[in-house]
Short mmCIF file of C-alpha atoms in Angstrom, two decimals:
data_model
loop_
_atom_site.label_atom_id
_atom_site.label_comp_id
_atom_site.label_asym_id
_atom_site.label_seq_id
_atom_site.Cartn_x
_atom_site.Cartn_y
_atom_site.Cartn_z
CA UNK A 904 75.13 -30.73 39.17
CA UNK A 905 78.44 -30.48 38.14
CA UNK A 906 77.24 -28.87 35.08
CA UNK A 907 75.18 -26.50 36.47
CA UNK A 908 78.15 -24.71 38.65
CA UNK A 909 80.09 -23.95 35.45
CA UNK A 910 77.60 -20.88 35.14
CA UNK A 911 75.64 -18.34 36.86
CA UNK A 912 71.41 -18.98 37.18
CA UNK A 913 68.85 -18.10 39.57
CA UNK A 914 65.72 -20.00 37.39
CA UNK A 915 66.40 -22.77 34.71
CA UNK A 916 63.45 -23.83 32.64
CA UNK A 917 63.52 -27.76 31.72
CA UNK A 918 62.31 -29.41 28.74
CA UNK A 919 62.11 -32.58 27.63
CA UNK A 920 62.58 -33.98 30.86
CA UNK A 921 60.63 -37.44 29.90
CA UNK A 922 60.39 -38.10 33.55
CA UNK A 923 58.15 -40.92 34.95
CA UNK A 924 56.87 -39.21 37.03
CA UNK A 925 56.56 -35.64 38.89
CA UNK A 926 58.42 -35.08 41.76
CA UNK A 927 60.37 -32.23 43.86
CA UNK A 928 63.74 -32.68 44.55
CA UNK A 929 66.18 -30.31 47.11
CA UNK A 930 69.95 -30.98 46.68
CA UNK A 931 71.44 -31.70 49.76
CA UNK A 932 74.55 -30.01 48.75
CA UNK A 933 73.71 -26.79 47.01
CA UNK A 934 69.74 -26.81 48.50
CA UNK A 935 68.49 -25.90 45.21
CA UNK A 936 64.99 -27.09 43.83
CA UNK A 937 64.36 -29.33 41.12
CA UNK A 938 60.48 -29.79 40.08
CA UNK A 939 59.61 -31.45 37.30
CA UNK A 940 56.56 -32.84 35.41
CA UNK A 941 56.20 -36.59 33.76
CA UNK A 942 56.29 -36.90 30.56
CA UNK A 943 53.50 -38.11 28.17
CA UNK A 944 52.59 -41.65 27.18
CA UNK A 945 54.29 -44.74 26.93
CA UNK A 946 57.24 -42.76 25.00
CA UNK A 947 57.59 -39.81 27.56
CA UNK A 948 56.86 -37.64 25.18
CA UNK A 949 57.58 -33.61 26.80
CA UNK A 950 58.28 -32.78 30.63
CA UNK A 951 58.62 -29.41 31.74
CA UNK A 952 60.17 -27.69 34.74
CA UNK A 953 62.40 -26.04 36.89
CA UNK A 954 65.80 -25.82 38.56
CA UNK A 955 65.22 -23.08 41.34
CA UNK A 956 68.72 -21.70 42.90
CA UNK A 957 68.55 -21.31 46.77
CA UNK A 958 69.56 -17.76 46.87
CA UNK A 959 65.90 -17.27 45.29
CA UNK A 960 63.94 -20.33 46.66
CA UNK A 961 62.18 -18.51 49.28
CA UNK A 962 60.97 -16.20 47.06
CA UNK A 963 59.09 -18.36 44.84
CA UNK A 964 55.54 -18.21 45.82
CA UNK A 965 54.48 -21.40 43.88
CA UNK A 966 55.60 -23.34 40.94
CA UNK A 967 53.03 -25.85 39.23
CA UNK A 968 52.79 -28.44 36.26
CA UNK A 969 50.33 -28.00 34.04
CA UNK A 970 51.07 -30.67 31.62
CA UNK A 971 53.70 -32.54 30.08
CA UNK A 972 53.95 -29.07 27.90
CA UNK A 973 53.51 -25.91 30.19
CA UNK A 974 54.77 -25.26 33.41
CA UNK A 975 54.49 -21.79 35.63
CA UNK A 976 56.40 -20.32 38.43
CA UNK A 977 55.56 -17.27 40.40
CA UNK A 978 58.48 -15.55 41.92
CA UNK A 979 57.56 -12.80 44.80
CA UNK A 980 59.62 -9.72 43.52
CA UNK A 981 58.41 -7.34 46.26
CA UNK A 982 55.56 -6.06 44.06
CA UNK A 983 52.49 -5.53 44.37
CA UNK A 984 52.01 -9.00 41.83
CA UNK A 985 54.59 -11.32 41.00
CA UNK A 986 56.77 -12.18 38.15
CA UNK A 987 55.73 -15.18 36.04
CA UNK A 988 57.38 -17.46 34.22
CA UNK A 989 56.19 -19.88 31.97
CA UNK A 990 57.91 -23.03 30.33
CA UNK A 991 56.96 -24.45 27.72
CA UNK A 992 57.33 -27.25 25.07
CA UNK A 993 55.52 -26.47 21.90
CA UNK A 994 54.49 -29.68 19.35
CA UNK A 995 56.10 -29.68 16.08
CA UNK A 996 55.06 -29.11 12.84
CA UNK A 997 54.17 -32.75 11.88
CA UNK A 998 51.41 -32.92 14.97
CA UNK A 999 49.86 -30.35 12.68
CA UNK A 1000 48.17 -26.91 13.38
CA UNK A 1001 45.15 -27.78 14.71
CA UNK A 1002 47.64 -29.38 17.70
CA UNK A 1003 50.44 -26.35 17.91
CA UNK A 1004 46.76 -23.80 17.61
CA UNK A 1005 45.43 -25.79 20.77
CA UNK A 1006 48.80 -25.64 22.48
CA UNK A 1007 48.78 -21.58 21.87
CA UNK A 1008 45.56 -21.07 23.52
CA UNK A 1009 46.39 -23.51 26.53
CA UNK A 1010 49.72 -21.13 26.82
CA UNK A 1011 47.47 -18.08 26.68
CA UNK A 1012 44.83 -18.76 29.17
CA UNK A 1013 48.32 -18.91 31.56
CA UNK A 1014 49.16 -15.69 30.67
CA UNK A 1015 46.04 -14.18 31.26
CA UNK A 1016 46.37 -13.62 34.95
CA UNK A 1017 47.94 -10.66 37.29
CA UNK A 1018 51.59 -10.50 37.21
CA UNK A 1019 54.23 -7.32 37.20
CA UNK A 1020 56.23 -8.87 34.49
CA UNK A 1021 55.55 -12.40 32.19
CA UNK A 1022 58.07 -14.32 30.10
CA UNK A 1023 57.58 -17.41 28.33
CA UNK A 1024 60.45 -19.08 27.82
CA UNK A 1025 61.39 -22.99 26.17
CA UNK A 1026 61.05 -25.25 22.78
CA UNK A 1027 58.71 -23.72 20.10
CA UNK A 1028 59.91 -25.53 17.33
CA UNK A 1029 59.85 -22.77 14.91
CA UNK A 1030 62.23 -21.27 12.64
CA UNK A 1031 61.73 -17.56 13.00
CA UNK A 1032 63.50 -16.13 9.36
CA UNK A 1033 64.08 -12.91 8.47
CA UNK A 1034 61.90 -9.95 9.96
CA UNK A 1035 59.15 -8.43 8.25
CA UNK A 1036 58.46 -4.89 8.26
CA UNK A 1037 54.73 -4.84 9.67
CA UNK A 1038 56.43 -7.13 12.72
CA UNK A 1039 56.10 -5.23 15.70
CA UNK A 1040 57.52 -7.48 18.40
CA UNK A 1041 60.79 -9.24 16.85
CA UNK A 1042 63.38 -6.92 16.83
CA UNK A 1043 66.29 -6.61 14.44
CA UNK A 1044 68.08 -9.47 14.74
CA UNK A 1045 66.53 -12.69 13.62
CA UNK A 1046 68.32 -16.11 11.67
CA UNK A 1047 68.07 -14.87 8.32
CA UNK A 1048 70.35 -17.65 7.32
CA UNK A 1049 66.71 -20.00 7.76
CA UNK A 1050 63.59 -19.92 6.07
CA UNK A 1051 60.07 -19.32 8.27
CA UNK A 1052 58.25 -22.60 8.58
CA UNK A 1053 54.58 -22.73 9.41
CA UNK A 1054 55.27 -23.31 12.81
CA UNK A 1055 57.48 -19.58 12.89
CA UNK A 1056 54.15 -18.32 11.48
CA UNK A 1057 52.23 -19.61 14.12
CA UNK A 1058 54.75 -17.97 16.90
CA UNK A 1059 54.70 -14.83 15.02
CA UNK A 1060 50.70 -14.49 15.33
CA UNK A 1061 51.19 -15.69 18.85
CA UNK A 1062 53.56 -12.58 20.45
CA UNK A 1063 51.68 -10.02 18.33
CA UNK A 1064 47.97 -11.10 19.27
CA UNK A 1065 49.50 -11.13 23.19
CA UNK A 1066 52.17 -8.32 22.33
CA UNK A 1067 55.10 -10.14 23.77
CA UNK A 1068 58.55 -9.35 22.67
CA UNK A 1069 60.69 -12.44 21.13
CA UNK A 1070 64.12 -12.25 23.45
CA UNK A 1071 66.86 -13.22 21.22
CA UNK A 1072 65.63 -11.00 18.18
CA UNK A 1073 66.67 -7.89 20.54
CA UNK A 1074 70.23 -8.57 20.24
CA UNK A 1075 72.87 -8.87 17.96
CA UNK A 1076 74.64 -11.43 17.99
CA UNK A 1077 77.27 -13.59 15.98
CA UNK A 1078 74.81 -15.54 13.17
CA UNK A 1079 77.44 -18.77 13.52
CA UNK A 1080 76.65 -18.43 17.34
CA UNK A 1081 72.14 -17.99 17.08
CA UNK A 1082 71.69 -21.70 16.65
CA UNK A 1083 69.89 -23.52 20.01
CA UNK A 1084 69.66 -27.18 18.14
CA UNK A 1085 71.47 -29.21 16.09
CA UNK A 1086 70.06 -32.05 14.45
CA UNK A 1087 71.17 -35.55 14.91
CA UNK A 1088 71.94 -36.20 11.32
CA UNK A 1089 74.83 -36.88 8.90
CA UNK A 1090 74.83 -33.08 8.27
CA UNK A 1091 74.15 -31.96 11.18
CA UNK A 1092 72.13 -28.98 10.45
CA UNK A 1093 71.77 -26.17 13.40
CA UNK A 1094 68.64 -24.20 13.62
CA UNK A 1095 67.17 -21.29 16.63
CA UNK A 1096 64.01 -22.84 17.83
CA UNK A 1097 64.53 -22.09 21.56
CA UNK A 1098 63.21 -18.69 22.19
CA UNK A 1099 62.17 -16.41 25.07
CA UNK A 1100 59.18 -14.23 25.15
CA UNK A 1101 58.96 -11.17 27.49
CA UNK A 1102 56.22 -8.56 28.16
CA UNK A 1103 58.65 -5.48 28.92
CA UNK A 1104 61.68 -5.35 26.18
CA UNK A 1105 63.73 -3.29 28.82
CA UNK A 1106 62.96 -6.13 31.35
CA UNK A 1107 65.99 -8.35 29.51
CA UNK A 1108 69.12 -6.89 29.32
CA UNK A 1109 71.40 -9.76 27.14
CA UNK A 1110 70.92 -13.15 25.58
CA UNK A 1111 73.29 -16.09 25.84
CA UNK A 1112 73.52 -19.16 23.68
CA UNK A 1113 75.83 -21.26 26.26
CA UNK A 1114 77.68 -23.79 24.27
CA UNK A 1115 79.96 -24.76 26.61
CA UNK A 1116 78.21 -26.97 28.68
CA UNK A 1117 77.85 -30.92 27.83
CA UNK A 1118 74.01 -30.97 28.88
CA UNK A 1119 73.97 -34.33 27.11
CA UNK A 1120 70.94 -32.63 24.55
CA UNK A 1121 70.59 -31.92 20.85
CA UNK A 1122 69.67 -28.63 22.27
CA UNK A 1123 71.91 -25.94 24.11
CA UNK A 1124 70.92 -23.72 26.77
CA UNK A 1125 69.65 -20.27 26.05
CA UNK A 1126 70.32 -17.22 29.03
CA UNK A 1127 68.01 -14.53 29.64
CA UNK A 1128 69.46 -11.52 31.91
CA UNK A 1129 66.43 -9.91 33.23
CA UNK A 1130 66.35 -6.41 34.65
CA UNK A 1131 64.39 -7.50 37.44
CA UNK A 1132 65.23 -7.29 40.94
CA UNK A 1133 64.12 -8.86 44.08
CA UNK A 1134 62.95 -5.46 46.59
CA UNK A 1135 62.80 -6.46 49.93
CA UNK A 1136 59.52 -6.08 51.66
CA UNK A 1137 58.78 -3.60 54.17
CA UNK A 1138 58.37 -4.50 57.80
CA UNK A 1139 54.15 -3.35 58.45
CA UNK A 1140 53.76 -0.26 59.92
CA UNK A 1141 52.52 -0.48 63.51
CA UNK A 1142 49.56 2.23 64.14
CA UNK A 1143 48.50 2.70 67.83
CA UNK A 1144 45.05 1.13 68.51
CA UNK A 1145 43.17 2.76 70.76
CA UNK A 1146 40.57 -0.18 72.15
CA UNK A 1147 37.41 0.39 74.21
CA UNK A 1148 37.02 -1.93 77.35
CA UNK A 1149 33.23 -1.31 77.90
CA UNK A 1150 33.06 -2.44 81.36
CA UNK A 1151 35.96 0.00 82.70
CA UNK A 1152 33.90 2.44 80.91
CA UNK A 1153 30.42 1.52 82.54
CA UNK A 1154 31.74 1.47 86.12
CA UNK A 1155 33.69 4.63 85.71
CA UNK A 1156 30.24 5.95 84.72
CA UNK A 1157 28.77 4.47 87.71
CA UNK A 1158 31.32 5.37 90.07
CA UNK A 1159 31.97 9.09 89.31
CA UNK A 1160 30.13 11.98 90.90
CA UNK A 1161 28.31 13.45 88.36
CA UNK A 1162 26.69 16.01 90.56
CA UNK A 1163 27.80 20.19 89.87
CA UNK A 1164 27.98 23.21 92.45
CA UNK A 1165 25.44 25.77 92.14
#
């Protein structure tokens, strides 16, 4: 927690959580939300989930675990559908492509489903490269400095078969500062594998790689400022109802004097 006040959130997507179990937590001193799922297997393998800030909480309509990979929260943005978010945690390149294929189309049939705006968010394990020309939906600015892996290709197909945007490609940014991991060896090599994915590119209005908070991860966080705001509901418009009491009506029937003059 101590962390977490060092910067400004509403939503934090977790991954990697290798939690037990799944549970819901509210901190007593802040009341914000932490759900999170279990992890997979003897090793704990994934774990997805949230950190919900309390100036939001009562606008989340629902947040569920899918698996120890996806996760989805719905946040009620005074529209006529909600905003969705979905976290993720994609396999890696040696579970092989049959695996990260099957993860894609789990991710996909979450997507497909009413919402204002969607953005998927979390670890894809894939190196991005340079841009192509034909690619539609990364924008200028991608790591150059590292190669495409199979996996990259694979997230590449992904946003331009569901036309989502990849986040940090839409701004420029520092290419000593892009990196989200950094590996654990003697060289310590730093690659972007951490992205965000957005339906609207004017929905997101900056990206953040926050390195200067000891999260006690190989990874660092990643910030996505969205253009989205909250509109407060309006109150229901009360109509004057005009109801029928059928017995008043029958004796007033019964009771007036129905005859004329003349």
């Amino acid at each position: 927690m101590n962390q977490l006040s060092k910067f400004k959130y509403d939503i934090i997507g977790l991954c990697e959580t290798r939690a037990k179990v799944e549970s819901r937590t509210k901190w007593i001193q802040t009341g914000d939300e932490l759900v999170i799922g279990e992890g997979n297997g003897q090793q704990r393998i994934g774990g997805v989930g949230f950190i919900i800030n309390s100036r939001i909480a009562s606008h989340v309509i629902e947040v569920q675990i899918h698996s120890h990979r996806i996760a989805t929260l719905k946040l009620d943005i005074g529209r006529k559908t909600p905003l969705l978010i979905i976290q993720i945690y994609a396999p890696h390149k040696e579970y092989g492509i049959d695996e990260i294929e099957k993860f894609y189309s789990e991710v996909e049939t979450h997507l497909d489903q009413p919402a204002y705006q969607k953005i998927v968010i979390g670890d894809f394990n894939a190196q991005l490269g340079p841009k192509d020309t034909n690619q539609r939906y990364l924008g200028k600015f991608t790591s150059g400095t590292w190669d495409k892996n199979e996996t990259g290709e694979l997230l590449v197909d992904f946003v331009d078969a569901n036309k989502l945007f990849i986040i940090n490609t839409l701004f420029q940014k520092p290419p000593n500062k892009r990196w989200t991991f950094e590996s654990t060896n003697t060289n310590k090599t730093r690659h972007e594998i951490d992205f965000g994915l957005c339906t609207d590119r004017l929905m997101v209005t900056n990206v953040e790689f926050l390195s200067r908070l000891d999260i006690g991860s190989d990874h660092r966080p990643v910030r996505f400022t969205l253009n989205t705001k909250i509109r407060k509901k309006r109150p229901p418009i009360m109509k004057s109802v005009r109801v029928l009491h059928e017995g008043l009506l029958q004796r007033n029937i019964v009771e007036k004097d129905w005859t004329t003059n003349g």
